[in-house]
Amino acid sequence: MSESTPTTPDPDSPEALNSVTPTQEVKAAVDRSAKTRQLLGMKGAASGETSIWKIRLQLMKPITWIPLIWGVVCGAASSGEYTWTLENVLKSATCMLLAGPLLTGYTQTLNEYYDREIDAINEPYRPIPSGAIPLPQVITQILVLLFAGIGLAFVLDVWAGHEFPTITVAAILGSFIAYIYSAPPLKLKQNGWLGTYALGASYIALPWCTGHALFGELNWKIVVLTVVYSLAGLGIAIVNDFKSIEGDRKFGLKSLPVMFGVTTAAWICVFMIDVFQVAIAAYLVYIHENLYAAILVLLVIPQITFQDMYFLRDPLANDVKYQASAQPFLVFGMLVAGLAIGHAGV
């Protein structure tokens, strides 16, 4: 009997292809994930969207609306005057529309416009560098969102019965900060400290004060407390800078990772996040809201754990994973602080 001849598998056979390529289901899931990330304005998206309304939504980065919407909730809680009536729910929803889709949408679109050259390096799939939308349409979108936001802020002032248009002033101030953050000649984001603090204050102090003013009387203590809390927001803003180091360095933007290096910037980031939350907890003890203070400290502990597990070990690879893991504890801590302040009648 002759020896059988060994056979070599045909690399083009269905069996071989199935062994080395993903299934159609996996490919479809990956495509859906990329499209979702693209629509929300997240890192790691894919280009190729053709719907002009989806492209406009991408410019507004819906994923960034959430902290400001939450800030409105915290402000309503800190007022101590919020009650669950239909009118108050409608007021809150309108204020969330103002803080999220309109003014954050304006801020993000403006930033996309002025960062188009940097994005061509860091995130070339974004709508402007990919050529998905012409610049005149981007400018139109910026102006529509800006004036709609300021107009809605005035409506909220009238609705709340304010003699002084507190919410309108906050909207104008926030819009101005957004402009000088992104646009020359000031372009605050060129300075790591000023830029990241402006971002942190916009994400925490402004929506919080707006929500508080909508239902209660805004006072200097609330302003100071939210400004301090914004220093924790500065740390969160630094996390977003790690994905842009290459483009920031090329165009002379002095983000903290560029100024201090990846490792030092990561430590600065976690220090700001943790220390100023603990400082707020200490203030809650000072005003005799000990239970709320203890809850806030307990919410800081898992953040420290995720910082050690993910962020400090590799900030470049784990920034998104860290944010997804730790930030829910930070935002719930904000609500705890708001409830404590409202309970204490600060």
PDB file of N, CA, C and O in Angstrom, residues 132-188:
ATOM      1  N   ALA A 132     -17.245  66.114   5.027  1.00  0.00           N
ATOM      2  CA  ALA A 132     -18.652  65.711   5.006  1.00  0.00           C
ATOM      3  C   ALA A 132     -19.603  66.903   5.024  1.00  0.00           C
ATOM      4  O   ALA A 132     -20.768  66.770   4.638  1.00  0.00           O
ATOM      5  N   ILE A 133     -19.133  68.073   5.472  1.00  0.00           N
ATOM      6  CA  ILE A 133     -19.986  69.258   5.545  1.00  0.00           C
ATOM      7  C   ILE A 133     -19.141  70.484   5.217  1.00  0.00           C
ATOM      8  O   ILE A 133     -18.018  70.625   5.697  1.00  0.00           O
ATOM      9  N   PRO A 134     -19.651  71.409   4.374  1.00  0.00           N
ATOM     10  CA  PRO A 134     -18.878  72.608   4.032  1.00  0.00           C
ATOM     11  C   PRO A 134     -18.850  73.611   5.182  1.00  0.00           C
ATOM     12  O   PRO A 134     -19.770  73.664   6.005  1.00  0.00           O
ATOM     13  N   LEU A 135     -17.795  74.411   5.225  1.00  0.00           N
ATOM     14  CA  LEU A 135     -17.604  75.355   6.329  1.00  0.00           C
ATOM     15  C   LEU A 135     -18.742  76.374   6.478  1.00  0.00           C
ATOM     16  O   LEU A 135     -19.128  76.691   7.611  1.00  0.00           O
ATOM     17  N   PRO A 136     -19.319  76.930   5.387  1.00  0.00           N
ATOM     18  CA  PRO A 136     -20.423  77.879   5.579  1.00  0.00           C
ATOM     19  C   PRO A 136     -21.602  77.267   6.343  1.00  0.00           C
ATOM     20  O   PRO A 136     -22.243  77.950   7.145  1.00  0.00           O
ATOM     21  N   GLN A 137     -21.873  75.998   6.117  1.00  0.00           N
ATOM     22  CA  GLN A 137     -22.957  75.348   6.858  1.00  0.00           C
ATOM     23  C   GLN A 137     -22.600  75.170   8.327  1.00  0.00           C
ATOM     24  O   GLN A 137     -23.472  75.230   9.202  1.00  0.00           O
ATOM     25  N   VAL A 138     -21.334  74.958   8.604  1.00  0.00           N
ATOM     26  CA  VAL A 138     -20.892  74.843   9.997  1.00  0.00           C
ATOM     27  C   VAL A 138     -21.091  76.180  10.716  1.00  0.00           C
ATOM     28  O   VAL A 138     -21.594  76.234  11.852  1.00  0.00           O
ATOM     29  N   ILE A 139     -20.715  77.269  10.064  1.00  0.00           N
ATOM     30  CA  ILE A 139     -20.875  78.606  10.658  1.00  0.00           C
ATOM     31  C   ILE A 139     -22.345  78.904  10.916  1.00  0.00           C
ATOM     32  O   ILE A 139     -22.719  79.434  11.968  1.00  0.00           O
ATOM     33  N   THR A 140     -23.203  78.544   9.973  1.00  0.00           N
ATOM     34  CA  THR A 140     -24.643  78.740  10.159  1.00  0.00           C
ATOM     35  C   THR A 140     -25.147  77.970  11.369  1.00  0.00           C
ATOM     36  O   THR A 140     -25.930  78.488  12.175  1.00  0.00           O
ATOM     37  N   GLN A 141     -24.686  76.750  11.515  1.00  0.00           N
ATOM     38  CA  GLN A 141     -25.102  75.935  12.657  1.00  0.00           C
ATOM     39  C   GLN A 141     -24.659  76.572  13.970  1.00  0.00           C
ATOM     40  O   GLN A 141     -25.415  76.585  14.950  1.00  0.00           O
ATOM     41  N   ILE A 142     -23.439  77.104  14.019  1.00  0.00           N
ATOM     42  CA  ILE A 142     -22.938  77.769  15.221  1.00  0.00           C
ATOM     43  C   ILE A 142     -23.854  78.923  15.618  1.00  0.00           C
ATOM     44  O   ILE A 142     -24.259  79.057  16.785  1.00  0.00           O
ATOM     45  N   LEU A 143     -24.218  79.758  14.654  1.00  0.00           N
ATOM     46  CA  LEU A 143     -25.036  80.940  14.943  1.00  0.00           C
ATOM     47  C   LEU A 143     -26.453  80.568  15.355  1.00  0.00           C
ATOM     48  O   LEU A 143     -27.016  81.157  16.289  1.00  0.00           O
ATOM     49  N   VAL A 144     -27.031  79.584  14.700  1.00  0.00           N
ATOM     50  CA  VAL A 144     -28.398  79.152  15.042  1.00  0.00           C
ATOM     51  C   VAL A 144     -28.449  78.622  16.469  1.00  0.00           C
ATOM     52  O   VAL A 144     -29.337  78.983  17.260  1.00  0.00           O
ATOM     53  N   LEU A 145     -27.479  77.776  16.839  1.00  0.00           N
ATOM     54  CA  LEU A 145     -27.456  77.217  18.187  1.00  0.00           C
ATOM     55  C   LEU A 145     -27.216  78.298  19.233  1.00  0.00           C
ATOM     56  O   LEU A 145     -27.836  78.293  20.309  1.00  0.00           O
ATOM     57  N   LEU A 146     -26.345  79.250  18.934  1.00  0.00           N
ATOM     58  CA  LEU A 146     -26.037  80.325  19.873  1.00  0.00           C
ATOM     59  C   LEU A 146     -27.270  81.169  20.168  1.00  0.00           C
ATOM     60  O   LEU A 146     -27.644  81.372  21.338  1.00  0.00           O
ATOM     61  N   PHE A 147     -27.925  81.675  19.121  1.00  0.00           N
ATOM     62  CA  PHE A 147     -29.062  82.576  19.330  1.00  0.00           C
ATOM     63  C   PHE A 147     -30.280  81.836  19.872  1.00  0.00           C
ATOM     64  O   PHE A 147     -31.046  82.392  20.667  1.00  0.00           O
ATOM     65  N   ALA A 148     -30.437  80.583  19.483  1.00  0.00           N
ATOM     66  CA  ALA A 148     -31.533  79.781  20.051  1.00  0.00           C
ATOM     67  C   ALA A 148     -31.310  79.573  21.545  1.00  0.00           C
ATOM     68  O   ALA A 148     -32.254  79.641  22.347  1.00  0.00           O
ATOM     69  N   GLY A 149     -30.045  79.336  21.937  1.00  0.00           N
ATOM     70  CA  GLY A 149     -29.734  79.123  23.342  1.00  0.00           C
ATOM     71  C   GLY A 149     -29.976  80.365  24.184  1.00  0.00           C
ATOM     72  O   GLY A 149     -30.609  80.297  25.248  1.00  0.00           O
ATOM     73  N   ILE A 150     -29.488  81.508  23.713  1.00  0.00           N
ATOM     74  CA  ILE A 150     -29.683  82.744  24.479  1.00  0.00           C
ATOM     75  C   ILE A 150     -31.170  83.109  24.538  1.00  0.00           C
ATOM     76  O   ILE A 150     -31.676  83.548  25.581  1.00  0.00           O
ATOM     77  N   GLY A 151     -31.886  82.894  23.442  1.00  0.00           N
ATOM     78  CA  GLY A 151     -33.316  83.170  23.437  1.00  0.00           C
ATOM     79  C   GLY A 151     -34.067  82.280  24.420  1.00  0.00           C
ATOM     80  O   GLY A 151     -34.949  82.746  25.158  1.00  0.00           O
ATOM     81  N   LEU A 152     -33.721  81.006  24.464  1.00  0.00           N
ATOM     82  CA  LEU A 152     -34.385  80.093  25.389  1.00  0.00           C
ATOM     83  C   LEU A 152     -34.027  80.427  26.838  1.00  0.00           C
ATOM     84  O   LEU A 152     -34.867  80.280  27.743  1.00  0.00           O
ATOM     85  N   ALA A 153     -32.809  80.891  27.080  1.00  0.00           N
ATOM     86  CA  ALA A 153     -32.414  81.305  28.430  1.00  0.00           C
ATOM     87  C   ALA A 153     -33.292  82.466  28.905  1.00  0.00           C
ATOM     88  O   ALA A 153     -33.735  82.489  30.067  1.00  0.00           O
ATOM     89  N   PHE A 154     -33.571  83.403  28.013  1.00  0.00           N
ATOM     90  CA  PHE A 154     -34.442  84.528  28.379  1.00  0.00           C
ATOM     91  C   PHE A 154     -35.860  84.043  28.681  1.00  0.00           C
ATOM     92  O   PHE A 154     -36.508  84.519  29.621  1.00  0.00           O
ATOM     93  N   VAL A 155     -36.347  83.083  27.905  1.00  0.00           N
ATOM     94  CA  VAL A 155     -37.671  82.502  28.169  1.00  0.00           C
ATOM     95  C   VAL A 155     -37.708  81.885  29.565  1.00  0.00           C
ATOM     96  O   VAL A 155     -38.694  82.049  30.313  1.00  0.00           O
ATOM     97  N   LEU A 156     -36.634  81.183  29.952  1.00  0.00           N
ATOM     98  CA  LEU A 156     -36.587  80.580  31.288  1.00  0.00           C
ATOM     99  C   LEU A 156     -36.577  81.636  32.391  1.00  0.00           C
ATOM    100  O   LEU A 156     -37.190  81.449  33.453  1.00  0.00           O
ATOM    101  N   ASP A 157     -35.888  82.756  32.156  1.00  0.00           N
ATOM    102  CA  ASP A 157     -35.897  83.847  33.140  1.00  0.00           C
ATOM    103  C   ASP A 157     -37.309  84.383  33.335  1.00  0.00           C
ATOM    104  O   ASP A 157     -37.754  84.617  34.467  1.00  0.00           O
ATOM    105  N   VAL A 158     -38.021  84.590  32.238  1.00  0.00           N
ATOM    106  CA  VAL A 158     -39.399  85.078  32.321  1.00  0.00           C
ATOM    107  C   VAL A 158     -40.272  84.049  33.029  1.00  0.00           C
ATOM    108  O   VAL A 158     -41.094  84.378  33.900  1.00  0.00           O
ATOM    109  N   TRP A 159     -40.103  82.793  32.677  1.00  0.00           N
ATOM    110  CA  TRP A 159     -40.884  81.699  33.257  1.00  0.00           C
ATOM    111  C   TRP A 159     -40.661  81.608  34.770  1.00  0.00           C
ATOM    112  O   TRP A 159     -41.599  81.377  35.547  1.00  0.00           O
ATOM    113  N   ALA A 160     -39.408  81.812  35.192  1.00  0.00           N
ATOM    114  CA  ALA A 160     -39.082  81.739  36.618  1.00  0.00           C
ATOM    115  C   ALA A 160     -39.434  83.017  37.372  1.00  0.00           C
ATOM    116  O   ALA A 160     -39.336  83.056  38.607  1.00  0.00           O
ATOM    117  N   GLY A 161     -39.820  84.073  36.653  1.00  0.00           N
ATOM    118  CA  GLY A 161     -40.181  85.331  37.288  1.00  0.00           C
ATOM    119  C   GLY A 161     -39.001  86.125  37.800  1.00  0.00           C
ATOM    120  O   GLY A 161     -39.130  86.882  38.771  1.00  0.00           O
ATOM    121  N   HIS A 162     -37.860  86.011  37.154  1.00  0.00           N
ATOM    122  CA  HIS A 162     -36.668  86.726  37.604  1.00  0.00           C
ATOM    123  C   HIS A 162     -36.739  88.211  37.261  1.00  0.00           C
ATOM    124  O   HIS A 162     -37.048  88.569  36.121  1.00  0.00           O
ATOM    125  N   GLU A 163     -36.435  89.055  38.233  1.00  0.00           N
ATOM    126  CA  GLU A 163     -36.301  90.481  37.944  1.00  0.00           C
ATOM    127  C   GLU A 163     -34.993  90.754  37.206  1.00  0.00           C
ATOM    128  O   GLU A 163     -34.933  91.596  36.308  1.00  0.00           O
ATOM    129  N   PHE A 164     -33.941  90.036  37.609  1.00  0.00           N
ATOM    130  CA  PHE A 164     -32.657  90.122  36.908  1.00  0.00           C
ATOM    131  C   PHE A 164     -32.497  88.857  36.070  1.00  0.00           C
ATOM    132  O   PHE A 164     -32.704  87.746  36.580  1.00  0.00           O
ATOM    133  N   PRO A 165     -32.127  88.977  34.794  1.00  0.00           N
ATOM    134  CA  PRO A 165     -32.075  87.794  33.905  1.00  0.00           C
ATOM    135  C   PRO A 165     -30.862  86.905  34.175  1.00  0.00           C
ATOM    136  O   PRO A 165     -29.945  86.783  33.357  1.00  0.00           O
ATOM    137  N   THR A 166     -30.864  86.237  35.329  1.00  0.00           N
ATOM    138  CA  THR A 166     -29.724  85.439  35.770  1.00  0.00           C
ATOM    139  C   THR A 166     -29.343  84.360  34.766  1.00  0.00           C
ATOM    140  O   THR A 166     -28.163  84.172  34.446  1.00  0.00           O
ATOM    141  N   ILE A 167     -30.342  83.647  34.259  1.00  0.00           N
ATOM    142  CA  ILE A 167     -30.066  82.528  33.354  1.00  0.00           C
ATOM    143  C   ILE A 167     -29.546  83.049  32.013  1.00  0.00           C
ATOM    144  O   ILE A 167     -28.640  82.445  31.418  1.00  0.00           O
ATOM    145  N   THR A 168     -30.091  84.158  31.547  1.00  0.00           N
ATOM    146  CA  THR A 168     -29.606  84.749  30.286  1.00  0.00           C
ATOM    147  C   THR A 168     -28.157  85.188  30.418  1.00  0.00           C
ATOM    148  O   THR A 168     -27.338  84.955  29.511  1.00  0.00           O
ATOM    149  N   VAL A 169     -27.823  85.812  31.545  1.00  0.00           N
ATOM    150  CA  VAL A 169     -26.434  86.241  31.776  1.00  0.00           C
ATOM    151  C   VAL A 169     -25.509  85.025  31.819  1.00  0.00           C
ATOM    152  O   VAL A 169     -24.409  85.043  31.235  1.00  0.00           O
ATOM    153  N   ALA A 170     -25.949  83.955  32.484  1.00  0.00           N
ATOM    154  CA  ALA A 170     -25.129  82.736  32.546  1.00  0.00           C
ATOM    155  C   ALA A 170     -24.936  82.146  31.151  1.00  0.00           C
ATOM    156  O   ALA A 170     -23.838  81.672  30.816  1.00  0.00           O
ATOM    157  N   ALA A 171     -25.984  82.193  30.323  1.00  0.00           N
ATOM    158  CA  ALA A 171     -25.879  81.657  28.958  1.00  0.00           C
ATOM    159  C   ALA A 171     -24.912  82.487  28.119  1.00  0.00           C
ATOM    160  O   ALA A 171     -24.097  81.933  27.361  1.00  0.00           O
ATOM    161  N   ILE A 172     -24.985  83.801  28.260  1.00  0.00           N
ATOM    162  CA  ILE A 172     -24.078  84.674  27.506  1.00  0.00           C
ATOM    163  C   ILE A 172     -22.638  84.473  27.991  1.00  0.00           C
ATOM    164  O   ILE A 172     -21.700  84.395  27.179  1.00  0.00           O
ATOM    165  N   LEU A 173     -22.454  84.376  29.304  1.00  0.00           N
ATOM    166  CA  LEU A 173     -21.114  84.153  29.861  1.00  0.00           C
ATOM    167  C   LEU A 173     -20.547  82.829  29.366  1.00  0.00           C
ATOM    168  O   LEU A 173     -19.389  82.753  28.931  1.00  0.00           O
ATOM    169  N   GLY A 174     -21.352  81.769  29.433  1.00  0.00           N
ATOM    170  CA  GLY A 174     -20.885  80.466  28.966  1.00  0.00           C
ATOM    171  C   GLY A 174     -20.548  80.471  27.490  1.00  0.00           C
ATOM    172  O   GLY A 174     -19.548  79.865  27.071  1.00  0.00           O
ATOM    173  N   SER A 175     -21.365  81.166  26.686  1.00  0.00           N
ATOM    174  CA  SER A 175     -21.106  81.241  25.247  1.00  0.00           C
ATOM    175  C   SER A 175     -19.817  81.997  24.963  1.00  0.00           C
ATOM    176  O   SER A 175     -19.042  81.630  24.067  1.00  0.00           O
ATOM    177  N   PHE A 176     -19.559  83.055  25.757  1.00  0.00           N
ATOM    178  CA  PHE A 176     -18.332  83.825  25.589  1.00  0.00           C
ATOM    179  C   PHE A 176     -17.107  82.993  25.970  1.00  0.00           C
ATOM    180  O   PHE A 176     -16.088  82.988  25.266  1.00  0.00           O
ATOM    181  N   ILE A 177     -17.216  82.249  27.088  1.00  0.00           N
ATOM    182  CA  ILE A 177     -16.106  81.385  27.500  1.00  0.00           C
ATOM    183  C   ILE A 177     -15.829  80.338  26.425  1.00  0.00           C
ATOM    184  O   ILE A 177     -14.669  80.038  26.106  1.00  0.00           O
ATOM    185  N   ALA A 178     -16.901  79.785  25.850  1.00  0.00           N
ATOM    186  CA  ALA A 178     -16.734  78.791  24.788  1.00  0.00           C
ATOM    187  C   ALA A 178     -16.001  79.391  23.590  1.00  0.00           C
ATOM    188  O   ALA A 178     -15.154  78.729  22.978  1.00  0.00           O
ATOM    189  N   TYR A 179     -16.318  80.644  23.285  1.00  0.00           N
ATOM    190  CA  TYR A 179     -15.676  81.286  22.132  1.00  0.00           C
ATOM    191  C   TYR A 179     -14.195  81.524  22.394  1.00  0.00           C
ATOM    192  O   TYR A 179     -13.343  81.164  21.563  1.00  0.00           O
ATOM    193  N   ILE A 180     -13.864  82.110  23.540  1.00  0.00           N
ATOM    194  CA  ILE A 180     -12.444  82.404  23.786  1.00  0.00           C
ATOM    195  C   ILE A 180     -11.657  81.130  24.084  1.00  0.00           C
ATOM    196  O   ILE A 180     -10.427  81.127  23.993  1.00  0.00           O
ATOM    197  N   TYR A 181     -12.350  80.053  24.437  1.00  0.00           N
ATOM    198  CA  TYR A 181     -11.677  78.771  24.629  1.00  0.00           C
ATOM    199  C   TYR A 181     -11.167  78.229  23.293  1.00  0.00           C
ATOM    200  O   TYR A 181     -10.050  77.708  23.205  1.00  0.00           O
ATOM    201  N   SER A 182     -11.971  78.372  22.244  1.00  0.00           N
ATOM    202  CA  SER A 182     -11.653  77.754  20.953  1.00  0.00           C
ATOM    203  C   SER A 182     -11.021  78.691  19.946  1.00  0.00           C
ATOM    204  O   SER A 182     -10.229  78.262  19.107  1.00  0.00           O
ATOM    205  N   ALA A 183     -11.400  79.980  19.990  1.00  0.00           N
ATOM    206  CA  ALA A 183     -11.068  80.895  18.894  1.00  0.00           C
ATOM    207  C   ALA A 183      -9.866  81.766  19.210  1.00  0.00           C
ATOM    208  O   ALA A 183      -9.654  82.159  20.364  1.00  0.00           O
ATOM    209  N   PRO A 184      -9.062  82.086  18.193  1.00  0.00           N
ATOM    210  CA  PRO A 184      -8.003  83.068  18.374  1.00  0.00           C
ATOM    211  C   PRO A 184      -8.636  84.465  18.510  1.00  0.00           C
ATOM    212  O   PRO A 184      -9.777  84.651  18.109  1.00  0.00           O
ATOM    213  N   PRO A 185      -7.937  85.437  19.120  1.00  0.00           N
ATOM    214  CA  PRO A 185      -6.533  85.357  19.527  1.00  0.00           C
ATOM    215  C   PRO A 185      -6.302  84.740  20.910  1.00  0.00           C
ATOM    216  O   PRO A 185      -5.190  84.325  21.203  1.00  0.00           O
ATOM    217  N   LEU A 186      -7.329  84.695  21.773  1.00  0.00           N
ATOM    218  CA  LEU A 186      -7.096  84.170  23.118  1.00  0.00           C
ATOM    219  C   LEU A 186      -6.909  82.663  23.117  1.00  0.00           C
ATOM    220  O   LEU A 186      -5.949  82.147  23.678  1.00  0.00           O
ATOM    221  N   LYS A 187      -7.848  81.943  22.517  1.00  0.00           N
ATOM    222  CA  LYS A 187      -7.775  80.480  22.398  1.00  0.00           C
ATOM    223  C   LYS A 187      -7.242  79.859  23.685  1.00  0.00           C
ATOM    224  O   LYS A 187      -6.122  79.353  23.753  1.00  0.00           O
ATOM    225  N   LEU A 188      -8.086  79.892  24.722  1.00  0.00           N
ATOM    226  CA  LEU A 188      -7.651  79.448  26.050  1.00  0.00           C
ATOM    227  C   LEU A 188      -7.126  78.028  26.052  1.00  0.00           C
ATOM    228  O   LEU A 188      -6.299  77.664  26.902  1.00  0.00           O
TER     229      LEU A 188
END
